[in-house]
Structure formats: C-alpha cells, structure tokens
Amino acid sequence: MGYGIGLSGLKSASEAIDVTSNNISNAQTVGYKSGEYVFSDQFFRAQDPQSVDRAGMGAYRMAIRRTGSYGTVVNSQNPLDMAIAGDGFFEIQRNNGSTAFTRNGQFDLDKNGYIVTSLGERLMGYQTVAEDGSVSLNGSPAPRPLLVPQEGIGAKATGSTLEPVVIRGNLDSASIPPERAAVVGPPAVAAVVNPFDVNDPSSYNFTTSAAVYDSLGNQHTMTMYFVKQEPTATEPNPWDVYSTFDSEALTGADLPNTATPTRIGFSTAGAFEPPVATVNPIAFNIAAATLGTGSEALAYELDLSSFTQRRIGSAVFEINQDGSPPGEIASVSVSSNGIVQGRYTNGETKDLGQVILATFRNPNGLDSVGDNMWVETVDSGQAALAAPGDGLNGTVGSGRVEESNVDMSQELVQMIVQQRNYQANAQSIKTQDQLLQTLINLR
C-alpha cells in the first residue's frame, strides 16, 4: 500500500508544480488570475466497522483555486483598453456564438465597427441600433455586441433642439453713448447722437460675433453691436443691440430688423435687467433666401441674460449654441461607468452604448476555457449583469489594463517547496522498496 501512497504524493506534487509553472508562464498575461493547488488527503475506513482505522492513503487534488486578488493597473496607448477596478468580468460573445467572461480588457475596433478582443470576439453591452444603422444608448433590454458606427453624424441646425444661443460677457460700465456731433447753428440747438452705422466704429461701443449653422451644416456669422444709451429714471443703464447676419443687414421678413435695435438694460448693481417692453431671448428668423445655401430657413433665439455691466473691459467669455456641421468619427473613449462615447471631427460627442460587467456568487466555480476566458457553471451560479459601478460591479478605467496578479517571488518559492515535496515522496517509495527487498531476501 505504501507504493500507492507515495505515488499519490508524487502525482500531487507534480500537478502542483504544473500549476506553479502555469502561473509563472502567464506572469505577463493581461487579466490573468493565478491558480492555487488545493491538496486533500485520501482516507478510507475498512469494510469491517469494528476494525481499527487504517492509515491514510495519500493525497489528491481537491481543486485548483483561482486567487481573487487584483493585478496592478497600468496605462496603455489604446483608449479602448479597459481595466476593472473592483469585481466583475467583461462579457464576450465568442466566435462560435457562446458567451464567455474575462478580466482581459484589451479591445480594438474591427472592420465593421464592433469592439472586439484580439481574437475578434465581441464585447457585449447595452445599445440600441436603429433601422438606418445608427446606434445610441437607450438602455436596450438585452446585451448585444457593442457597435461603433462607421458613418459620421449629419449637420444640426442652430436652434434645432430649442436651445437658445447663449452669450456670456460683460459691457464696460464706464462706456458712454457714442460721440455726439454738434449741429451747426445757434448754441441753443441741441446735439444729436450719431446714427448707428456698421461701418462707423464710433457709432457703437462694442461688437462681437457668434457662429450659427443652417440645416446643411453651412456656417453663418451673427454679429451684435452694442450701443450705450443715456440713462433715464426707469432705465439706469440702457443699451441698444443691433444685429447683422453674414455682414448683411436684416430687413424685410428677416428678424430682428437691423434698423430697429433691441433694448437691454442693467440694474445699478450691474445685473441683467431688461426693460419691461423687451423680450429676452431675442427671436431670430432668417429666411432661406437670405441664407442662400439651399437649406431650410433658420430659426433660433439669442439669450443675452448672462451679460453683466461692470467696470472692466467689454468682453465675451463664453458662447454656447447647439448647431454643428457634419462630422466623421475621430476617436472613441469609455467613461468610468462604461459609457462608450464617440468624438467627431466637428467637435460633437455622442453616447453610443454602455459596457456591462458580470459578477458571480462563486467566481471560483467558473470553468476556464483558455484564452484567458471563463464560462459559468452550476458551481459559479448565473451571471448578474449590470453597468460598471452598479451593484457589486467595479468601475472601468479607459486606456488602462490590469496586469496578471502573479507574484513571481512567491511562485519561485512555491516551486522549491513542491520540488522538495516531490523528492520526499520519491524517497518514501524508495524506502518501501528497500523494506520489500528485505522481506524477499528472508530465507
């Protein structure tokens, strides 16, 4: 019986060395989780319940357990690479249609725009794909392979989302009404204000421009001219605002009419305070004929309520408008909660989908199928799918990868330990052989 015990020890030690060698060979495998050999003793009672228990019958492999510690996260040069900070696995649709899970977050785009592993297997997530092929994040009910469309996005006219053009700036409180020209005649004749003229800088105090876009994506320039007015009892700080479009006066059906200014005003504290008769925001309606590009008529609103009047130079600090020209996909990034966002050449961004993570009640119950992937089993339980940061899931870091969690120094020490274990079991077999030889040599 001693031979069997020694052989079981040799087999167990050999298998433990295999596990250690496998860990060492995967020290550079992204997302790899090192294995740990779990020994167990073999012990059987005699058939006769009254007999004395026998000695054990050796050792055997109970399990190869995956250590749950996280590997070091390092930066990569690929924005589609992802590292999971915390629990969870990426869900992968394999080339044969089955589902697997991995911690290896090295991904790229294939020729069709799918986010794939190095083997071309597709990353799963939440996404909605329309009949025209466009994709969006709308909380689709079932996971699907994440797709980044190859097509760009079309033009968006200013005002198409009903958001006004908002200009934030300041008008210098030290400004005075434009230069007055004395009328030739008796001193009693009053002076008159110079009439507004876009070509005469002395007829206005400040000017600024904002780009807007028509339905075809053509850029147009809206220019505003600010003219300080004399204060009154009801209007302590009045200003008139004139507008032109593409350097041309707005007349006829176009609104607002350049010849008729819009009055704005400020309180004695410098806050925006439009006169009672003024409507803010200012509605612009530019006829298609005025645009001259073959696009639809352009309608939007201009909101000047973010202006102040203080004793600093007149300036514009920020302009926001919702229009844009057409654009092509320029890059893709992933946020910490798994949102896949496309960035386009026109400066626009769009949420395209969301990566999902899977957690398991017993991760050690997962079955390894190679290629650094696992599949669920009865022991692991079913995958619980959710977005990164939800439930038990960790978050993801874009442009990073999780290195193997193999501790090389520990594995080398373990290799020595198992080598000594193997030698000791071999020695027990040798001892049994010597005892048997002594028995045989008895006369």
Short mmCIF file of C-alpha atoms in Angstrom, two decimals:
data_model
loop_
_atom_site.label_atom_id
_atom_site.label_comp_id
_atom_site.label_asym_id
_atom_site.label_seq_id
_atom_site.Cartn_x
_atom_site.Cartn_y
_atom_site.Cartn_z
CA MET A 1 0.00 0.00 0.00
CA GLY A 2 2.97 2.30 0.67
CA TYR A 3 3.74 2.45 -3.05
CA GLY A 4 0.27 3.86 -3.74
CA ILE A 5 0.64 6.47 -1.05
CA GLY A 6 4.00 7.60 -2.42
CA LEU A 7 2.69 7.63 -5.96
CA SER A 8 -0.25 9.82 -4.95
CA GLY A 9 2.20 12.22 -3.36
CA LEU A 10 4.33 12.27 -6.50
CA LYS A 11 1.27 12.92 -8.63
CA SER A 12 0.02 15.71 -6.38
CA ALA A 13 3.43 17.36 -6.19
CA SER A 14 3.81 17.11 -9.96
CA GLU A 15 0.41 18.67 -10.55
CA ALA A 16 1.22 21.44 -8.04
CA ILE A 17 4.40 22.16 -9.96
CA ASP A 18 2.32 22.34 -13.15
CA VAL A 19 0.06 24.94 -11.55
CA THR A 20 3.06 26.97 -10.39
CA SER A 21 4.70 26.72 -13.82
CA ASN A 22 1.47 27.83 -15.46
CA ASN A 23 1.34 30.86 -13.16
CA ILE A 24 4.93 31.79 -14.00
CA SER A 25 4.33 31.39 -17.74
CA ASN A 26 1.32 33.74 -17.50
CA ALA A 27 3.06 36.42 -15.45
CA GLN A 28 2.66 38.82 -18.42
CA THR A 29 -0.87 37.78 -19.41
CA VAL A 30 -3.24 40.72 -19.00
CA GLY A 31 -6.07 39.98 -16.57
CA TYR A 32 -4.70 36.54 -15.61
CA LYS A 33 -5.60 35.21 -12.15
CA SER A 34 -3.01 32.89 -10.63
CA GLY A 35 -4.02 29.35 -9.66
CA GLU A 36 -3.54 27.72 -6.28
CA TYR A 37 -3.32 23.94 -5.89
CA VAL A 38 -5.57 22.66 -3.11
CA PHE A 39 -4.35 19.37 -1.58
CA SER A 40 -6.61 16.90 0.15
CA ASP A 41 -5.88 13.66 1.98
CA GLN A 42 -7.33 10.29 0.96
CA PHE A 43 -8.60 8.26 3.89
CA PHE A 44 -10.77 5.14 3.79
CA ARG A 45 -12.13 3.04 6.64
CA ALA A 46 -12.02 -0.72 6.48
CA GLN A 47 -15.19 -2.53 5.45
CA ASP A 48 -15.43 -4.02 8.93
CA PRO A 49 -16.84 -1.30 11.23
CA GLN A 50 -15.12 -2.97 14.18
CA SER A 51 -11.67 -2.75 12.64
CA VAL A 52 -9.18 -0.14 13.58
CA ASP A 53 -8.96 2.79 11.17
CA ARG A 54 -6.26 2.42 8.64
CA ALA A 55 -3.59 4.98 7.89
CA GLY A 56 -4.36 7.46 5.17
CA MET A 57 -4.00 6.50 1.53
CA GLY A 58 -2.13 9.56 0.32
CA ALA A 59 -3.06 12.91 -1.23
CA TYR A 60 -5.01 14.05 -4.22
CA ARG A 61 -6.05 17.27 -5.92
CA MET A 62 -9.23 18.67 -4.46
CA ALA A 63 -9.29 21.79 -6.63
CA ILE A 64 -7.26 24.40 -8.43
CA ARG A 65 -8.49 27.64 -6.93
CA ARG A 66 -8.12 30.99 -8.65
CA THR A 67 -6.83 33.74 -6.38
CA GLY A 68 -9.11 36.75 -6.31
CA SER A 69 -6.51 39.47 -5.77
CA TYR A 70 -6.39 42.24 -8.36
CA GLY A 71 -3.45 42.83 -10.64
CA THR A 72 -1.65 46.13 -10.98
CA VAL A 73 -3.38 48.59 -13.31
CA VAL A 74 -1.07 50.23 -15.86
CA ASN A 75 -1.66 52.76 -18.61
CA SER A 76 -1.83 51.77 -22.26
CA GLN A 77 -1.85 53.72 -25.51
CA ASN A 78 -5.24 52.40 -26.62
CA PRO A 79 -8.34 54.30 -25.38
CA LEU A 80 -10.44 51.15 -25.87
CA ASP A 81 -8.35 49.19 -23.38
CA MET A 82 -10.21 48.86 -20.08
CA ALA A 83 -9.25 47.77 -16.59
CA ILE A 84 -11.84 46.80 -14.00
CA ALA A 85 -11.31 48.44 -10.61
CA GLY A 86 -13.13 46.00 -8.36
CA ASP A 87 -15.29 42.96 -9.00
CA GLY A 88 -16.67 41.89 -12.33
CA PHE A 89 -15.88 40.34 -15.69
CA PHE A 90 -16.36 41.60 -19.23
CA GLU A 91 -18.97 39.60 -21.14
CA ILE A 92 -17.72 38.35 -24.51
CA GLN A 93 -19.63 36.84 -27.42
CA ARG A 94 -17.30 34.18 -28.80
CA ASN A 95 -16.90 33.44 -32.48
CA ASN A 96 -18.97 30.26 -32.09
CA GLY A 97 -21.88 32.23 -30.61
CA SER A 98 -21.34 31.15 -26.99
CA THR A 99 -20.79 33.52 -24.08
CA ALA A 100 -17.61 33.78 -22.02
CA PHE A 101 -16.20 36.13 -19.40
CA THR A 102 -12.78 37.69 -18.98
CA ARG A 103 -10.78 40.25 -17.00
CA ASN A 104 -8.59 40.94 -20.02
CA GLY A 105 -9.69 44.40 -21.20
CA GLN A 106 -7.58 44.69 -24.35
CA PHE A 107 -10.03 45.71 -27.09
CA ASP A 108 -9.95 47.18 -30.59
CA LEU A 109 -12.39 48.05 -33.36
CA ASP A 110 -12.82 45.55 -36.19
CA LYS A 111 -13.56 46.47 -39.80
CA ASN A 112 -17.32 46.52 -39.09
CA GLY A 113 -17.02 48.82 -36.08
CA TYR A 114 -17.53 46.20 -33.36
CA ILE A 115 -15.43 46.37 -30.19
CA VAL A 116 -13.52 43.09 -30.18
CA THR A 117 -10.78 41.13 -28.43
CA SER A 118 -7.53 40.17 -30.15
CA LEU A 119 -9.34 37.02 -31.37
CA GLY A 120 -12.11 39.07 -32.96
CA GLU A 121 -14.66 38.10 -30.30
CA ARG A 122 -17.14 40.86 -29.47
CA LEU A 123 -17.58 42.83 -26.27
CA MET A 124 -21.17 42.89 -25.01
CA GLY A 125 -23.11 45.85 -23.65
CA TYR A 126 -26.32 47.85 -23.73
CA GLN A 127 -27.13 49.57 -27.01
CA THR A 128 -29.95 50.34 -29.41
CA VAL A 129 -29.44 50.08 -33.16
CA ALA A 130 -31.97 51.85 -35.41
CA GLU A 131 -33.12 50.64 -38.82
CA ASP A 132 -30.88 53.20 -40.53
CA GLY A 133 -27.86 51.69 -38.80
CA SER A 134 -27.37 54.50 -36.30
CA VAL A 135 -26.68 53.45 -32.73
CA SER A 136 -27.45 55.07 -29.41
CA LEU A 137 -27.56 54.38 -25.69
CA ASN A 138 -31.21 53.96 -24.80
CA GLY A 139 -31.00 51.26 -22.15
CA SER A 140 -31.77 48.38 -24.51
CA PRO A 141 -33.24 45.45 -22.56
CA ALA A 142 -30.79 42.76 -23.67
CA PRO A 143 -26.99 42.79 -24.04
CA ARG A 144 -25.67 42.87 -27.59
CA PRO A 145 -22.25 43.26 -29.24
CA LEU A 146 -21.22 46.91 -28.96
CA LEU A 147 -21.01 48.68 -32.31
CA VAL A 148 -19.33 51.97 -33.18
CA PRO A 149 -20.89 53.17 -36.46
CA GLN A 150 -18.58 53.89 -39.36
CA GLU A 151 -20.91 56.58 -40.62
CA GLY A 152 -20.49 60.12 -39.32
CA ILE A 153 -23.21 62.36 -37.94
CA GLY A 154 -25.18 64.84 -40.01
CA ALA A 155 -25.39 68.58 -39.65
CA LYS A 156 -27.52 70.09 -36.91
CA ALA A 157 -29.11 73.50 -37.38
CA THR A 158 -28.75 76.04 -34.61
CA GLY A 159 -31.95 76.05 -32.57
CA SER A 160 -32.95 72.54 -33.67
CA THR A 161 -33.01 71.37 -30.06
CA LEU A 162 -34.86 74.53 -28.99
CA GLU A 163 -31.82 75.63 -27.02
CA PRO A 164 -31.04 79.36 -27.40
CA VAL A 165 -27.69 80.79 -28.38
CA VAL A 166 -26.29 81.93 -25.03
CA ILE A 167 -23.55 84.55 -24.85
CA ARG A 168 -21.90 85.28 -21.53
CA GLY A 169 -19.94 88.52 -21.32
CA ASN A 170 -19.58 91.97 -19.82
CA LEU A 171 -20.21 95.51 -21.03
CA ASP A 172 -17.93 98.15 -19.57
CA SER A 173 -19.89 100.34 -17.15
CA ALA A 174 -17.55 103.22 -17.96
CA SER A 175 -18.84 103.31 -21.54
CA ILE A 176 -20.57 106.49 -22.65
CA PRO A 177 -23.02 106.99 -25.51
CA PRO A 178 -21.22 107.27 -28.85
CA GLU A 179 -19.66 110.61 -29.74
CA ARG A 180 -22.18 113.38 -30.27
CA ALA A 181 -21.81 115.66 -33.22
CA ALA A 182 -22.70 119.29 -32.73
CA VAL A 183 -25.25 120.67 -35.15
CA VAL A 184 -24.13 123.76 -36.98
CA GLY A 185 -26.27 126.67 -35.73
CA PRO A 186 -27.07 128.66 -32.62
CA PRO A 187 -25.77 127.31 -29.32
CA ALA A 188 -29.31 126.60 -28.25
CA VAL A 189 -29.60 123.83 -30.83
CA ALA A 190 -29.14 120.50 -29.05
CA ALA A 191 -26.56 117.91 -30.06
CA VAL A 192 -27.75 114.67 -31.64
CA VAL A 193 -26.42 111.15 -31.32
CA ASN A 194 -24.52 109.77 -34.28
CA PRO A 195 -26.79 107.33 -36.13
CA PHE A 196 -25.77 103.66 -35.95
CA ASP A 197 -23.66 102.52 -38.87
CA VAL A 198 -21.94 99.13 -39.01
CA ASN A 199 -19.15 100.75 -41.00
CA ASP A 200 -18.61 103.50 -38.42
CA PRO A 201 -16.95 102.16 -35.22
CA SER A 202 -17.63 105.46 -33.49
CA SER A 203 -21.38 104.75 -33.65
CA TYR A 204 -21.24 101.74 -31.29
CA ASN A 205 -19.34 100.81 -28.14
CA PHE A 206 -18.74 97.09 -28.52
CA THR A 207 -19.26 94.34 -31.09
CA THR A 208 -19.00 90.57 -31.05
CA SER A 209 -19.92 87.66 -33.33
CA ALA A 210 -21.21 84.11 -32.95
CA ALA A 211 -21.19 81.27 -35.45
CA VAL A 212 -24.50 79.55 -36.24
CA TYR A 213 -25.30 76.69 -38.61
CA ASP A 214 -28.10 76.01 -41.08
CA SER A 215 -29.71 72.62 -41.76
CA LEU A 216 -26.98 71.69 -44.26
CA GLY A 217 -24.18 72.50 -41.87
CA ASN A 218 -23.11 75.76 -43.50
CA GLN A 219 -21.63 78.20 -41.03
CA HIS A 220 -23.04 81.72 -40.80
CA THR A 221 -21.96 84.67 -38.69
CA MET A 222 -24.34 86.58 -36.46
CA THR A 223 -22.86 89.91 -35.37
CA MET A 224 -24.13 92.02 -32.49
CA TYR A 225 -23.37 95.73 -31.99
CA PHE A 226 -23.87 97.21 -28.53
CA VAL A 227 -24.64 100.94 -28.21
CA LYS A 228 -24.74 102.63 -24.80
CA GLN A 229 -27.73 104.94 -24.28
CA GLU A 230 -28.41 107.85 -21.95
CA PRO A 231 -29.84 106.73 -18.59
CA THR A 232 -33.39 107.58 -17.62
CA ALA A 233 -35.36 107.42 -14.39
CA THR A 234 -36.67 103.96 -15.28
CA GLU A 235 -33.62 102.66 -17.14
CA PRO A 236 -30.37 103.39 -15.25
CA ASN A 237 -28.11 101.53 -17.70
CA PRO A 238 -29.78 101.06 -21.10
CA TRP A 239 -28.06 99.59 -24.18
CA ASP A 240 -29.31 99.08 -27.73
CA VAL A 241 -28.32 95.94 -29.61
CA TYR A 242 -28.22 95.89 -33.43
CA SER A 243 -27.70 92.71 -35.44
CA THR A 244 -26.40 91.73 -38.84
CA PHE A 245 -26.20 88.31 -40.47
CA ASP A 246 -23.22 87.34 -42.62
CA SER A 247 -22.27 91.04 -42.58
CA GLU A 248 -25.59 91.95 -44.19
CA ALA A 249 -28.40 93.98 -42.66
CA LEU A 250 -31.54 92.08 -41.68
CA THR A 251 -34.54 93.53 -43.48
CA GLY A 252 -37.98 92.53 -44.65
CA ALA A 253 -39.06 89.08 -43.47
CA ASP A 254 -35.84 88.53 -41.54
CA LEU A 255 -35.98 89.15 -37.82
CA PRO A 256 -34.85 91.12 -35.95
CA ASN A 257 -34.71 94.06 -38.35
CA THR A 258 -31.25 95.64 -38.27
CA ALA A 259 -32.72 99.13 -38.44
CA THR A 260 -34.70 98.55 -35.23
CA PRO A 261 -32.49 97.82 -32.20
CA THR A 262 -33.37 95.65 -29.24
CA ARG A 263 -33.16 97.40 -25.88
CA ILE A 264 -31.45 95.68 -22.96
CA GLY A 265 -30.56 97.09 -19.58
CA PHE A 266 -28.79 96.51 -16.30
CA SER A 267 -29.52 97.32 -12.68
CA THR A 268 -27.43 99.69 -10.59
CA ALA A 269 -25.62 96.58 -9.35
CA GLY A 270 -24.69 95.61 -12.90
CA ALA A 271 -27.03 92.62 -13.21
CA PHE A 272 -29.01 92.00 -16.38
CA GLU A 273 -32.35 93.73 -16.08
CA PRO A 274 -34.21 94.09 -19.38
CA PRO A 275 -36.75 96.87 -19.76
CA VAL A 276 -40.36 95.83 -19.35
CA ALA A 277 -41.06 96.17 -23.06
CA THR A 278 -38.13 93.99 -24.12
CA VAL A 279 -38.46 90.26 -24.72
CA ASN A 280 -35.45 88.10 -23.91
CA PRO A 281 -34.32 85.89 -25.53
CA ILE A 282 -34.40 87.63 -28.91
CA ALA A 283 -36.01 85.55 -31.66
CA PHE A 284 -34.11 85.28 -34.97
CA ASN A 285 -35.91 84.10 -38.09
CA ILE A 286 -33.70 84.06 -41.16
CA ALA A 287 -35.41 83.25 -44.45
CA ALA A 288 -33.99 80.54 -46.71
CA ALA A 289 -33.44 83.16 -49.44
CA THR A 290 -31.24 85.18 -47.09
CA LEU A 291 -29.15 82.10 -46.27
CA GLY A 292 -28.66 81.35 -49.95
CA THR A 293 -27.32 77.84 -49.36
CA GLY A 294 -30.35 75.74 -50.32
CA SER A 295 -31.05 74.92 -46.70
CA GLU A 296 -34.18 75.39 -44.67
CA ALA A 297 -34.97 78.71 -43.04
CA LEU A 298 -33.06 79.24 -39.81
CA ALA A 299 -34.88 79.98 -36.55
CA TYR A 300 -33.25 80.31 -33.16
CA GLU A 301 -33.19 82.55 -30.09
CA LEU A 302 -30.41 84.72 -28.69
CA ASP A 303 -30.16 84.90 -24.90
CA LEU A 304 -28.16 87.86 -23.54
CA SER A 305 -29.21 87.46 -19.90
CA SER A 306 -25.74 86.17 -18.99
CA PHE A 307 -24.24 89.61 -19.70
CA THR A 308 -23.25 91.92 -16.85
CA GLN A 309 -22.27 95.57 -16.77
CA ARG A 310 -19.26 96.16 -14.54
CA ARG A 311 -16.17 98.32 -14.52
CA ILE A 312 -13.99 96.00 -16.57
CA GLY A 313 -13.43 95.98 -20.28
CA SER A 314 -16.21 94.86 -22.57
CA ALA A 315 -15.60 91.25 -23.50
CA VAL A 316 -17.26 87.94 -24.29
CA PHE A 317 -16.32 84.99 -22.08
CA GLU A 318 -18.37 82.14 -23.48
CA ILE A 319 -20.68 81.32 -26.40
CA ASN A 320 -22.92 78.24 -26.45
CA GLN A 321 -25.09 77.14 -29.35
CA ASP A 322 -26.48 73.75 -30.36
CA GLY A 323 -25.74 73.76 -34.11
CA SER A 324 -22.89 71.92 -35.80
CA PRO A 325 -21.59 70.96 -39.25
CA PRO A 326 -21.47 67.28 -40.28
CA GLY A 327 -18.64 65.23 -38.80
CA GLU A 328 -16.88 61.89 -39.07
CA ILE A 329 -15.88 59.65 -36.18
CA ALA A 330 -12.46 60.71 -34.88
CA SER A 331 -11.98 58.71 -31.68
CA VAL A 332 -13.74 56.55 -29.12
CA SER A 333 -13.40 56.64 -25.35
CA VAL A 334 -15.01 54.87 -22.40
CA SER A 335 -16.07 56.54 -19.14
CA SER A 336 -15.73 55.03 -15.65
CA ASN A 337 -19.36 53.86 -15.74
CA GLY A 338 -18.81 52.15 -19.09
CA ILE A 339 -20.34 54.73 -21.44
CA VAL A 340 -18.82 54.32 -24.91
CA GLN A 341 -18.59 57.82 -26.35
CA GLY A 342 -17.79 58.77 -29.92
CA ARG A 343 -15.95 62.01 -30.67
CA TYR A 344 -16.43 63.53 -34.12
CA THR A 345 -14.41 65.87 -36.30
CA ASN A 346 -16.96 68.65 -35.83
CA GLY A 347 -16.35 68.69 -32.07
CA GLU A 348 -19.56 66.86 -31.22
CA THR A 349 -19.69 63.88 -28.86
CA LYS A 350 -22.30 61.15 -28.75
CA ASP A 351 -23.03 58.31 -26.33
CA LEU A 352 -23.07 55.11 -28.37
CA GLY A 353 -23.53 52.35 -25.81
CA GLN A 354 -22.53 51.05 -22.40
CA VAL A 355 -20.21 48.25 -21.40
CA ILE A 356 -21.69 45.74 -18.94
CA LEU A 357 -19.96 43.68 -16.28
CA ALA A 358 -20.88 40.29 -14.85
CA THR A 359 -20.47 39.17 -11.25
CA PHE A 360 -20.91 35.68 -9.82
CA ARG A 361 -21.85 34.34 -6.42
CA ASN A 362 -18.86 31.97 -6.59
CA PRO A 363 -16.21 33.16 -9.07
CA ASN A 364 -14.03 30.15 -8.19
CA GLY A 365 -16.73 27.97 -9.72
CA LEU A 366 -16.09 29.38 -13.20
CA ASP A 367 -14.59 26.95 -15.69
CA SER A 368 -11.51 28.07 -17.60
CA VAL A 369 -11.75 27.56 -21.38
CA GLY A 370 -8.42 29.09 -22.35
CA ASP A 371 -7.63 32.41 -23.99
CA ASN A 372 -7.93 33.93 -20.51
CA MET A 373 -11.69 33.32 -20.51
CA TRP A 374 -14.13 31.54 -18.25
CA VAL A 375 -17.64 30.20 -18.63
CA GLU A 376 -20.30 29.94 -15.96
CA THR A 377 -21.11 26.60 -14.35
CA VAL A 378 -23.57 25.24 -11.82
CA ASP A 379 -20.99 25.92 -9.12
CA SER A 380 -20.42 29.55 -10.13
CA GLY A 381 -24.09 30.42 -10.46
CA GLN A 382 -25.58 32.59 -13.16
CA ALA A 383 -24.00 35.86 -14.18
CA ALA A 384 -25.51 39.02 -12.66
CA LEU A 385 -25.26 41.68 -15.36
CA ALA A 386 -25.15 45.41 -14.62
CA ALA A 387 -23.36 48.56 -15.66
CA PRO A 388 -19.96 49.37 -14.13
CA GLY A 389 -20.40 50.94 -10.71
CA ASP A 390 -23.84 49.38 -10.19
CA GLY A 391 -24.47 46.71 -7.60
CA LEU A 392 -21.33 44.70 -6.83
CA ASN A 393 -19.61 45.77 -10.03
CA GLY A 394 -16.41 47.76 -10.05
CA THR A 395 -15.77 50.69 -12.36
CA VAL A 396 -13.72 50.65 -15.54
CA GLY A 397 -10.72 52.76 -16.47
CA SER A 398 -10.22 53.66 -20.13
CA GLY A 399 -6.74 53.47 -21.61
CA ARG A 400 -5.58 51.03 -18.91
CA VAL A 401 -5.12 47.30 -18.47
CA GLU A 402 -4.97 45.06 -15.42
CA GLU A 403 -1.76 43.07 -15.31
CA SER A 404 -1.50 39.49 -14.11
CA ASN A 405 -1.73 39.10 -10.34
CA VAL A 406 1.10 36.53 -10.30
CA ASP A 407 3.64 37.21 -7.53
CA MET A 408 6.84 35.92 -9.13
CA SER A 409 8.84 35.67 -5.90
CA GLN A 410 6.07 33.67 -4.23
CA GLU A 411 5.80 31.33 -7.22
CA LEU A 412 9.55 30.66 -7.25
CA VAL A 413 9.49 29.81 -3.55
CA GLN A 414 6.47 27.57 -4.17
CA MET A 415 8.42 25.84 -6.92
CA ILE A 416 11.18 24.99 -4.44
CA VAL A 417 8.66 23.74 -1.89
CA GLN A 418 6.98 21.42 -4.39
CA GLN A 419 10.34 20.19 -5.61
CA ARG A 420 11.23 19.17 -2.06
CA ASN A 421 7.78 17.61 -1.69
CA TYR A 422 8.33 15.58 -4.84
CA GLN A 423 11.74 14.43 -3.65
CA ALA A 424 10.37 13.41 -0.27
CA ASN A 425 7.59 11.32 -1.84
CA ALA A 426 10.10 9.67 -4.12
CA GLN A 427 12.16 8.85 -1.05
CA SER A 428 9.14 7.20 0.60
CA ILE A 429 8.78 4.91 -2.42
CA LYS A 430 12.47 4.10 -2.25
CA THR A 431 12.11 3.21 1.43
CA GLN A 432 9.14 0.94 0.68
CA ASP A 433 11.22 -0.76 -1.99
CA GLN A 434 14.05 -1.37 0.45
CA LEU A 435 11.64 -2.88 3.01
CA LEU A 436 10.13 -5.14 0.37
CA GLN A 437 13.56 -6.23 -0.77
CA THR A 438 14.49 -7.09 2.79
CA LEU A 439 11.32 -9.20 3.09
CA ILE A 440 12.06 -11.05 -0.14
CA ASN A 441 15.61 -11.80 0.92
CA LEU A 442 14.44 -13.66 4.05
CA ARG A 443 15.28 -17.35 3.87
#
